[in-house]
Amino acid sequence: MSLISTEQRRIGPFEVGPVGFGCWRFTNDRVDEAAAILNAALDLGINLIDCADVYGYDWGGQGFGENEAILGRIISADPSLRARMVLATKGGIRPPLPYNSGREYLTGAVHDSLKRLSVDRVDIFMIHRPDMYTHPEELAGTLTALREAGKVAEFGVSNYAAHQSDALQRFLDFPLVTDQMEYSITHLDPMRNGVLDRCMREGVTPMPWSPLGGGALATGKGLNADLVAKMDELADRESVSRAAIAVAFVLAHPSRAVPLLGSQSPDRLAEQAAAVTVSLDREDVYALIQLSEGQALP
Ligand SMILES: NC(=O)c1ccc[n+]([C@@H]2O[C@H](COP(=O)([O-])OP(=O)(O)OC[C@H]3O[C@@H](n4cnc5c(N)ncnc54)[C@H](OP(=O)(O)O)[C@@H]3O)[C@@H](O)[C@H]2O)c1
């Protein structure tokens, strides 16, 4: 029996497809090209669109806020797109300062994001990385005020340890609904460090980032040859690409995650979205884990 759950996911009032589209690498001088990529994702049923205010700062971008601004230009040119997407963004990183979740900063950051995105409200806002110098009670107050002001519908965290999420949740009157973590065949920590367990305990939707390990699981570059051979065997068996097997592995976890695809190629997005057609059983996923870790599980 396949472990992969292909149904739509409920995130608060929103329904999203089993894979999402990430805008980290969305930097593009040509707004029409960027719009074509976004439309390709939406046409594939990929309606969760994940951005962050810091996207554009690296990965070939010109600066902070750039990728939100590109999305905003696309939405302004075709406002009908807004209703087709569940729009998520993140804040709390302001280079060169690593993290700031202080009330004044974060409130301003959300307002700035809304302006760049040309929207009145985002559907999901996530704290990009934990700021160890903001008390969770202060942060909870900031999020509550943003929700009451109608600026954000639902909140989540990103790169939080499970106990950090618990500390924030303790001061909130509404549930955190999403959690972003690095999770893939080559980054298995969340299976064991409590992050995915907490998501299942609390009914939080995980949004694993870099499901292809940033591309390595598609190219095979830097991976052990036995792991690549196993992925290729499964890809042949399932008539999909190696990359789709990597995405399917993330979908197989019982937390009903929504992996965020980072490709900027419509063809590759389609190829990877085919992960939902894949059937993986325990034998398959444990083989991949053991080959990735280079040793047998105890
Ligand atoms: N919360 C966080 O801290 C955090 C951190 C990182 C990322 N994220 C989110 O997760 C999303 C996905 O992350 P990611 O971009 O690292 O995901 P990924 O899907 O692991 O990697 C995407 C990269 O792989 C390349 N790729 C895909 N298929 C390929 C193939 N067949 N051959 C060669 N290269 C291939 C893509 O290039 P092409 O474009 O050429 O296909 C792209 O550069 C981001 O956009 C962002 O939304 C969140």
GROMACS .gro file of C-alpha atoms and ligand atoms in nm:
model
  346
    1MET     CA    1   0.000   0.000   0.000
    2SER     CA    2   0.132   0.344  -0.088
    3LEU     CA    3   0.231   0.573   0.197
    4ILE     CA    4   0.176   0.883  -0.012
    5SER     CA    5  -0.115   1.105   0.075
    6THR     CA    6  -0.235   1.297  -0.228
    7GLU     CA    7  -0.545   1.468  -0.093
    8GLN     CA    8  -0.582   1.844  -0.062
    9ARG     CA    9  -0.454   1.983   0.268
   10ARG     CA   10  -0.659   2.206   0.499
   11ILE     CA   11  -0.469   2.496   0.653
   12GLY     CA   12  -0.711   2.687   0.873
   13PRO     CA   13  -0.982   2.801   0.630
   14PHE     CA   14  -0.764   2.734   0.324
   15GLU     CA   15  -0.736   2.430   0.103
   16VAL     CA   16  -0.408   2.370  -0.076
   17GLY     CA   17  -0.272   2.108  -0.312
   18PRO     CA   18  -0.020   1.851  -0.185
   19VAL     CA   19   0.278   2.046  -0.324
   20GLY     CA   20   0.350   2.418  -0.309
   21PHE     CA   21   0.553   2.667  -0.515
   22GLY     CA   22   0.843   2.849  -0.351
   23CYS     CA   23   0.958   3.196  -0.458
   24TRP     CA   24   1.312   3.199  -0.319
   25ARG     CA   25   1.455   3.165  -0.671
   26PHE     CA   26   1.177   3.371  -0.836
   27THR     CA   27   1.412   3.661  -0.915
   28ASN     CA   28   1.356   3.758  -1.276
   29ASP     CA   29   1.406   4.084  -1.468
   30ARG     CA   30   1.116   3.989  -1.692
   31VAL     CA   31   0.782   4.009  -1.510
   32ASP     CA   32   0.611   3.833  -1.803
   33GLU     CA   33   0.845   3.536  -1.762
   34ALA     CA   34   0.788   3.529  -1.387
   35ALA     CA   35   0.411   3.548  -1.448
   36ALA     CA   36   0.432   3.254  -1.687
   37ILE     CA   37   0.605   3.043  -1.420
   38LEU     CA   38   0.348   3.139  -1.157
   39ASN     CA   39   0.061   3.063  -1.395
   40ALA     CA   40   0.217   2.728  -1.483
   41ALA     CA   41   0.226   2.638  -1.114
   42LEU     CA   42  -0.136   2.747  -1.058
   43ASP     CA   43  -0.250   2.555  -1.368
   44LEU     CA   44  -0.089   2.243  -1.220
   45GLY     CA   45  -0.306   2.287  -0.910
   46ILE     CA   46  -0.010   2.419  -0.709
   47ASN     CA   47  -0.201   2.695  -0.528
   48LEU     CA   48   0.017   2.743  -0.220
   49ILE     CA   49   0.259   3.022  -0.311
   50ASP     CA   50   0.538   3.073  -0.059
   51CYS     CA   51   0.746   3.390  -0.049
   52ALA     CA   52   0.949   3.587   0.209
   53ASP     CA   53   1.048   3.950   0.236
   54VAL     CA   54   1.415   3.855   0.225
   55TYR     CA   55   1.381   3.665  -0.107
   56GLY     CA   56   1.567   3.859  -0.371
   57TYR     CA   57   1.845   3.947  -0.131
   58ASP     CA   58   2.049   3.648  -0.253
   59TRP     CA   59   2.017   3.395  -0.536
   60GLY     CA   60   2.090   3.653  -0.803
   61GLY     CA   61   1.847   3.911  -0.674
   62GLN     CA   62   1.903   4.283  -0.649
   63GLY     CA   63   1.785   4.320  -0.294
   64PHE     CA   64   1.555   4.267   0.001
   65GLY     CA   65   1.187   4.257  -0.096
   66GLU     CA   66   1.249   4.199  -0.465
   67ASN     CA   67   1.063   3.871  -0.505
   68GLU     CA   68   0.757   3.992  -0.314
   69ALA     CA   69   0.759   4.297  -0.542
   70ILE     CA   70   0.765   4.074  -0.852
   71LEU     CA   71   0.468   3.878  -0.718
   72GLY     CA   72   0.296   4.209  -0.641
   73ARG     CA   73   0.346   4.333  -0.997
   74ILE     CA   74   0.202   4.009  -1.134
   75ILE     CA   75  -0.101   4.029  -0.902
   76SER     CA   76  -0.159   4.397  -0.989
   77ALA     CA   77  -0.152   4.317  -1.360
   78ASP     CA   78  -0.396   4.028  -1.316
   79PRO     CA   79  -0.592   4.060  -0.990
   80SER     CA   80  -0.788   3.742  -1.069
   81LEU     CA   81  -0.475   3.546  -0.976
   82ARG     CA   82  -0.512   3.644  -0.610
   83ALA     CA   83  -0.823   3.429  -0.568
   84ARG     CA   84  -0.646   3.129  -0.720
   85MET     CA   85  -0.365   3.125  -0.465
   86VAL     CA   86  -0.313   3.079  -0.096
   87LEU     CA   87  -0.052   3.346  -0.044
   88ALA     CA   88   0.211   3.286   0.221
   89THR     CA   89   0.507   3.501   0.313
   90LYS     CA   90   0.766   3.520   0.587
   91GLY     CA   91   0.951   3.788   0.777
   92GLY     CA   92   1.187   3.840   1.068
   93ILE     CA   93   1.523   3.836   0.885
   94ARG     CA   94   1.666   4.178   0.801
   95PRO     CA   95   2.024   4.151   0.675
   96PRO     CA   96   2.278   4.229   0.803
   97LEU     CA   97   2.086   4.165   1.128
   98PRO     CA   98   2.017   3.792   1.139
   99TYR     CA   99   1.682   3.791   1.318
  100ASN     CA  100   1.431   4.039   1.453
  101SER     CA  101   1.085   3.941   1.575
  102GLY     CA  102   1.047   4.250   1.793
  103ARG     CA  103   0.701   4.409   1.789
  104GLU     CA  104   0.789   4.730   1.610
  105TYR     CA  105   1.011   4.568   1.349
  106LEU     CA  106   0.779   4.279   1.266
  107THR     CA  107   0.466   4.495   1.248
  108GLY     CA  108   0.644   4.724   1.002
  109ALA     CA  109   0.779   4.428   0.807
  110VAL     CA  110   0.430   4.284   0.755
  111HIS     CA  111   0.298   4.621   0.639
  112ASP     CA  112   0.588   4.650   0.395
  113SER     CA  113   0.526   4.296   0.264
  114LEU     CA  114   0.159   4.374   0.200
  115LYS     CA  115   0.256   4.686   0.010
  116ARG     CA  116   0.511   4.503  -0.206
  117LEU     CA  117   0.267   4.218  -0.269
  118SER     CA  118  -0.013   4.465  -0.359
  119VAL     CA  119  -0.258   4.292  -0.126
  120ASP     CA  120  -0.452   4.399   0.184
  121ARG     CA  121  -0.393   4.073   0.364
  122VAL     CA  122  -0.174   3.765   0.339
  123ASP     CA  123  -0.328   3.425   0.400
  124ILE     CA  124  -0.033   3.286   0.597
  125PHE     CA  125   0.256   3.470   0.761
  126MET     CA  126   0.547   3.276   0.908
  127ILE     CA  127   0.833   3.384   1.133
  128HIS     CA  128   1.125   3.300   0.905
  129ARG     CA  129   1.371   3.205   1.178
  130PRO     CA  130   1.345   3.224   1.557
  131ASP     CA  131   1.472   3.545   1.716
  132MET     CA  132   1.617   3.428   2.045
  133TYR     CA  133   1.589   3.781   2.187
  134THR     CA  134   1.213   3.825   2.154
  135HIS     CA  135   1.003   3.678   2.435
  136PRO     CA  136   0.736   3.450   2.287
  137GLU     CA  137   0.471   3.643   2.480
  138GLU     CA  138   0.571   3.965   2.300
  139LEU     CA  139   0.570   3.786   1.964
  140ALA     CA  140   0.229   3.634   2.034
  141GLY     CA  141   0.097   3.983   2.110
  142THR     CA  142   0.235   4.114   1.781
  143LEU     CA  143   0.080   3.828   1.580
  144THR     CA  144  -0.253   3.870   1.758
  145ALA     CA  145  -0.260   4.242   1.677
  146LEU     CA  146  -0.178   4.174   1.310
  147ARG     CA  147  -0.459   3.920   1.295
  148GLU     CA  148  -0.707   4.153   1.463
  149ALA     CA  149  -0.610   4.429   1.219
  150GLY     CA  150  -0.696   4.191   0.932
  151LYS     CA  151  -0.344   4.201   0.789
  152VAL     CA  152  -0.281   3.825   0.824
  153ALA     CA  153  -0.531   3.538   0.836
  154GLU     CA  154  -0.316   3.256   0.975
  155PHE     CA  155   0.033   3.221   1.121
  156GLY     CA  156   0.311   2.969   1.121
  157VAL     CA  157   0.677   2.930   1.203
  158SER     CA  158   0.985   2.832   1.008
  159ASN     CA  159   1.312   2.675   1.120
  160TYR     CA  160   1.181   2.656   1.476
  161ALA     CA  161   1.273   2.375   1.713
  162ALA     CA  162   0.963   2.198   1.846
  163HIS     CA  163   1.009   2.349   2.191
  164GLN     CA  164   1.034   2.700   2.041
  165SER     CA  165   0.700   2.646   1.864
  166ASP     CA  166   0.550   2.521   2.192
  167ALA     CA  167   0.671   2.832   2.373
  168LEU     CA  168   0.509   3.062   2.115
  169GLN     CA  169   0.187   2.859   2.102
  170ARG     CA  170   0.160   2.880   2.482
  171PHE     CA  171   0.091   3.257   2.453
  172LEU     CA  172  -0.145   3.246   2.153
  173ASP     CA  173  -0.525   3.213   2.162
  174PHE     CA  174  -0.529   3.066   1.810
  175PRO     CA  175  -0.327   2.778   1.665
  176LEU     CA  176  -0.014   2.815   1.456
  177VAL     CA  177  -0.111   2.631   1.138
  178THR     CA  178   0.210   2.581   0.940
  179ASP     CA  179   0.576   2.500   0.999
  180GLN     CA  180   0.860   2.516   0.746
  181MET     CA  181   1.162   2.296   0.795
  182GLU     CA  182   1.439   2.159   0.574
  183TYR     CA  183   1.337   1.800   0.504
  184SER     CA  184   1.433   1.568   0.220
  185ILE     CA  185   1.597   1.232   0.152
  186THR     CA  186   1.931   1.393   0.238
  187HIS     CA  187   1.805   1.602   0.532
  188LEU     CA  188   1.620   1.372   0.767
  189ASP     CA  189   1.656   1.554   1.102
  190PRO     CA  190   1.288   1.663   1.132
  191MET     CA  191   1.184   1.296   1.143
  192ARG     CA  192   1.370   1.256   1.468
  193ASN     CA  193   1.410   1.596   1.635
  194GLY     CA  194   1.044   1.635   1.723
  195VAL     CA  195   0.953   1.892   1.458
  196LEU     CA  196   0.736   1.661   1.244
  197ASP     CA  197   0.603   1.484   1.555
  198ARG     CA  198   0.489   1.820   1.692
  199CYS     CA  199   0.314   1.897   1.360
  200MET     CA  200   0.123   1.569   1.384
  201ARG     CA  201   0.043   1.624   1.753
  202GLU     CA  202  -0.091   1.975   1.694
  203GLY     CA  203  -0.244   1.933   1.347
  204VAL     CA  204   0.009   2.175   1.195
  205THR     CA  205   0.078   2.144   0.821
  206PRO     CA  206   0.451   2.100   0.753
  207MET     CA  207   0.592   2.278   0.450
  208PRO     CA  208   0.928   2.109   0.392
  209TRP     CA  209   1.171   2.330   0.204
  210SER     CA  210   1.436   2.219  -0.046
  211PRO     CA  211   1.270   1.879  -0.109
  212LEU     CA  212   1.533   1.822  -0.380
  213GLY     CA  213   1.814   1.927  -0.151
  214GLY     CA  214   1.839   2.245  -0.359
  215GLY     CA  215   1.864   2.039  -0.681
  216ALA     CA  216   2.117   1.772  -0.581
  217LEU     CA  217   1.850   1.503  -0.555
  218ALA     CA  218   1.754   1.577  -0.917
  219THR     CA  219   2.107   1.590  -1.059
  220GLY     CA  220   2.260   1.327  -0.830
  221LYS     CA  221   2.559   1.558  -0.784
  222GLY     CA  222   2.746   1.487  -0.459
  223LEU     CA  223   2.519   1.196  -0.367
  224ASN     CA  224   2.629   0.842  -0.300
  225ALA     CA  225   2.598   0.629  -0.614
  226ASP     CA  226   2.387   0.359  -0.446
  227LEU     CA  227   2.128   0.615  -0.340
  228VAL     CA  228   2.109   0.756  -0.694
  229ALA     CA  229   2.076   0.404  -0.835
  230LYS     CA  230   1.789   0.327  -0.595
  231MET     CA  231   1.610   0.651  -0.682
  232ASP     CA  232   1.650   0.572  -1.052
  233GLU     CA  233   1.515   0.219  -1.000
  234LEU     CA  234   1.206   0.365  -0.828
  235ALA     CA  235   1.174   0.634  -1.097
  236ASP     CA  236   1.176   0.363  -1.368
  237ARG     CA  237   0.924   0.153  -1.180
  238GLU     CA  238   0.690   0.451  -1.129
  239SER     CA  239   0.751   0.611  -1.472
  240VAL     CA  240   0.851   0.946  -1.323
  241SER     CA  241   1.174   1.143  -1.289
  242ARG     CA  242   1.429   1.099  -1.013
  243ALA     CA  243   1.323   1.441  -0.880
  244ALA     CA  244   0.962   1.322  -0.851
  245ILE     CA  245   1.081   1.031  -0.636
  246ALA     CA  246   1.252   1.283  -0.403
  247VAL     CA  247   0.927   1.482  -0.373
  248ALA     CA  248   0.727   1.160  -0.326
  249PHE     CA  249   0.956   1.065  -0.037
  250VAL     CA  250   0.854   1.388   0.142
  251LEU     CA  251   0.485   1.322   0.065
  252ALA     CA  252   0.514   0.973   0.215
  253HIS     CA  253   0.561   1.102   0.572
  254PRO     CA  254   0.238   1.065   0.770
  255SER     CA  255   0.237   1.435   0.866
  256ARG     CA  256   0.070   1.514   0.529
  257ALA     CA  257   0.331   1.770   0.442
  258VAL     CA  258   0.320   2.018   0.153
  259PRO     CA  259   0.672   2.016   0.002
  260LEU     CA  260   0.772   2.349  -0.152
  261LEU     CA  261   0.904   2.308  -0.505
  262GLY     CA  262   1.173   2.558  -0.594
  263SER     CA  263   1.215   2.500  -0.966
  264GLN     CA  264   1.157   2.796  -1.196
  265SER     CA  265   1.094   2.578  -1.497
  266PRO     CA  266   0.729   2.498  -1.586
  267ASP     CA  267   0.838   2.163  -1.734
  268ARG     CA  268   1.023   2.063  -1.419
  269LEU     CA  269   0.736   2.177  -1.198
  270ALA     CA  270   0.505   1.948  -1.396
  271GLU     CA  271   0.753   1.663  -1.378
  272GLN     CA  272   0.786   1.705  -0.998
  273ALA     CA  273   0.413   1.752  -0.938
  274ALA     CA  274   0.380   1.400  -1.081
  275ALA     CA  275   0.510   1.285  -0.741
  276VAL     CA  276   0.144   1.246  -0.642
  277THR     CA  277   0.112   0.958  -0.891
  278VAL     CA  278   0.394   0.767  -0.724
  279SER     CA  279   0.340   0.469  -0.501
  280LEU     CA  280   0.603   0.420  -0.229
  281ASP     CA  281   0.580   0.158   0.045
  282ARG     CA  282   0.780   0.107   0.366
  283GLU     CA  283   1.039  -0.104   0.188
  284ASP     CA  284   1.104   0.184  -0.055
  285VAL     CA  285   1.126   0.468   0.198
  286TYR     CA  286   1.340   0.275   0.446
  287ALA     CA  287   1.574   0.174   0.161
  288LEU     CA  288   1.613   0.543   0.068
  289ILE     CA  289   1.677   0.645   0.431
  290GLN     CA  290   1.939   0.377   0.484
  291LEU     CA  291   2.116   0.455   0.157
  292SER     CA  292   2.111   0.827   0.238
  293GLU     CA  293   2.259   0.766   0.583
  294GLY     CA  294   2.501   0.502   0.453
  295GLN     CA  295   2.412   0.257   0.728
  296ALA     CA  296   2.140   0.019   0.831
  297LEU     CA  297   1.882   0.138   1.080
  298PRO     CA  298   1.926  -0.034   1.416
  299LIG     N1  299   1.190   2.864   0.537
  299LIG     C1  300   1.312   2.865   0.491
  299LIG     O1  301   1.411   2.897   0.562
  299LIG     C2  302   1.338   2.824   0.350
  299LIG     C3  303   1.471   2.799   0.306
  299LIG     C4  304   1.489   2.761   0.175
  299LIG     C5  305   1.379   2.748   0.089
  299LIG     N2  306   1.253   2.774   0.135
  299LIG     C6  307   1.134   2.761   0.047
  299LIG     O2  308   1.140   2.636  -0.021
  299LIG     C7  309   1.135   2.659  -0.161
  299LIG     C8  310   1.208   2.550  -0.233
  299LIG     O3  311   1.346   2.551  -0.197
  299LIG     P1  312   1.453   2.512  -0.307
  299LIG     O4  313   1.445   2.606  -0.420
  299LIG     O5  314   1.583   2.494  -0.241
  299LIG     O6  315   1.389   2.368  -0.352
  299LIG     P2  316   1.442   2.245  -0.433
  299LIG     O7  317   1.323   2.200  -0.512
  299LIG     O8  318   1.509   2.149  -0.341
  299LIG     O9  319   1.554   2.300  -0.534
  299LIG     C9  320   1.521   2.377  -0.643
  299LIG    C10  321   1.644   2.389  -0.731
  299LIG    O10  322   1.669   2.264  -0.791
  299LIG    C11  323   1.689   2.285  -0.929
  299LIG     N3  324   1.641   2.168  -1.006
  299LIG    C12  325   1.521   2.111  -0.997
  299LIG     N4  326   1.511   2.008  -1.082
  299LIG    C13  327   1.628   2.001  -1.147
  299LIG    C14  328   1.680   1.916  -1.244
  299LIG     N5  329   1.606   1.817  -1.297
  299LIG     N6  330   1.807   1.935  -1.286
  299LIG    C15  331   1.880   2.037  -1.234
  299LIG     N7  332   1.836   2.123  -1.140
  299LIG    C16  333   1.712   2.105  -1.096
  299LIG    C17  334   1.607   2.405  -0.964
  299LIG    O11  335   1.658   2.464  -1.082
  299LIG     P3  336   1.556   2.508  -1.201
  299LIG    O12  337   1.486   2.630  -1.155
  299LIG    O13  338   1.651   2.533  -1.316
  299LIG    O14  339   1.462   2.393  -1.227
  299LIG    C18  340   1.627   2.492  -0.841
  299LIG    O15  341   1.745   2.568  -0.852
  299LIG    C19  342   1.190   2.801  -0.177
  299LIG    O16  343   1.150   2.863  -0.297
  299LIG    C20  344   1.129   2.870  -0.057
  299LIG    O17  345   0.994   2.903  -0.084
  299LIG    C21  346   1.230   2.810   0.263
   0.00000   0.00000   0.00000
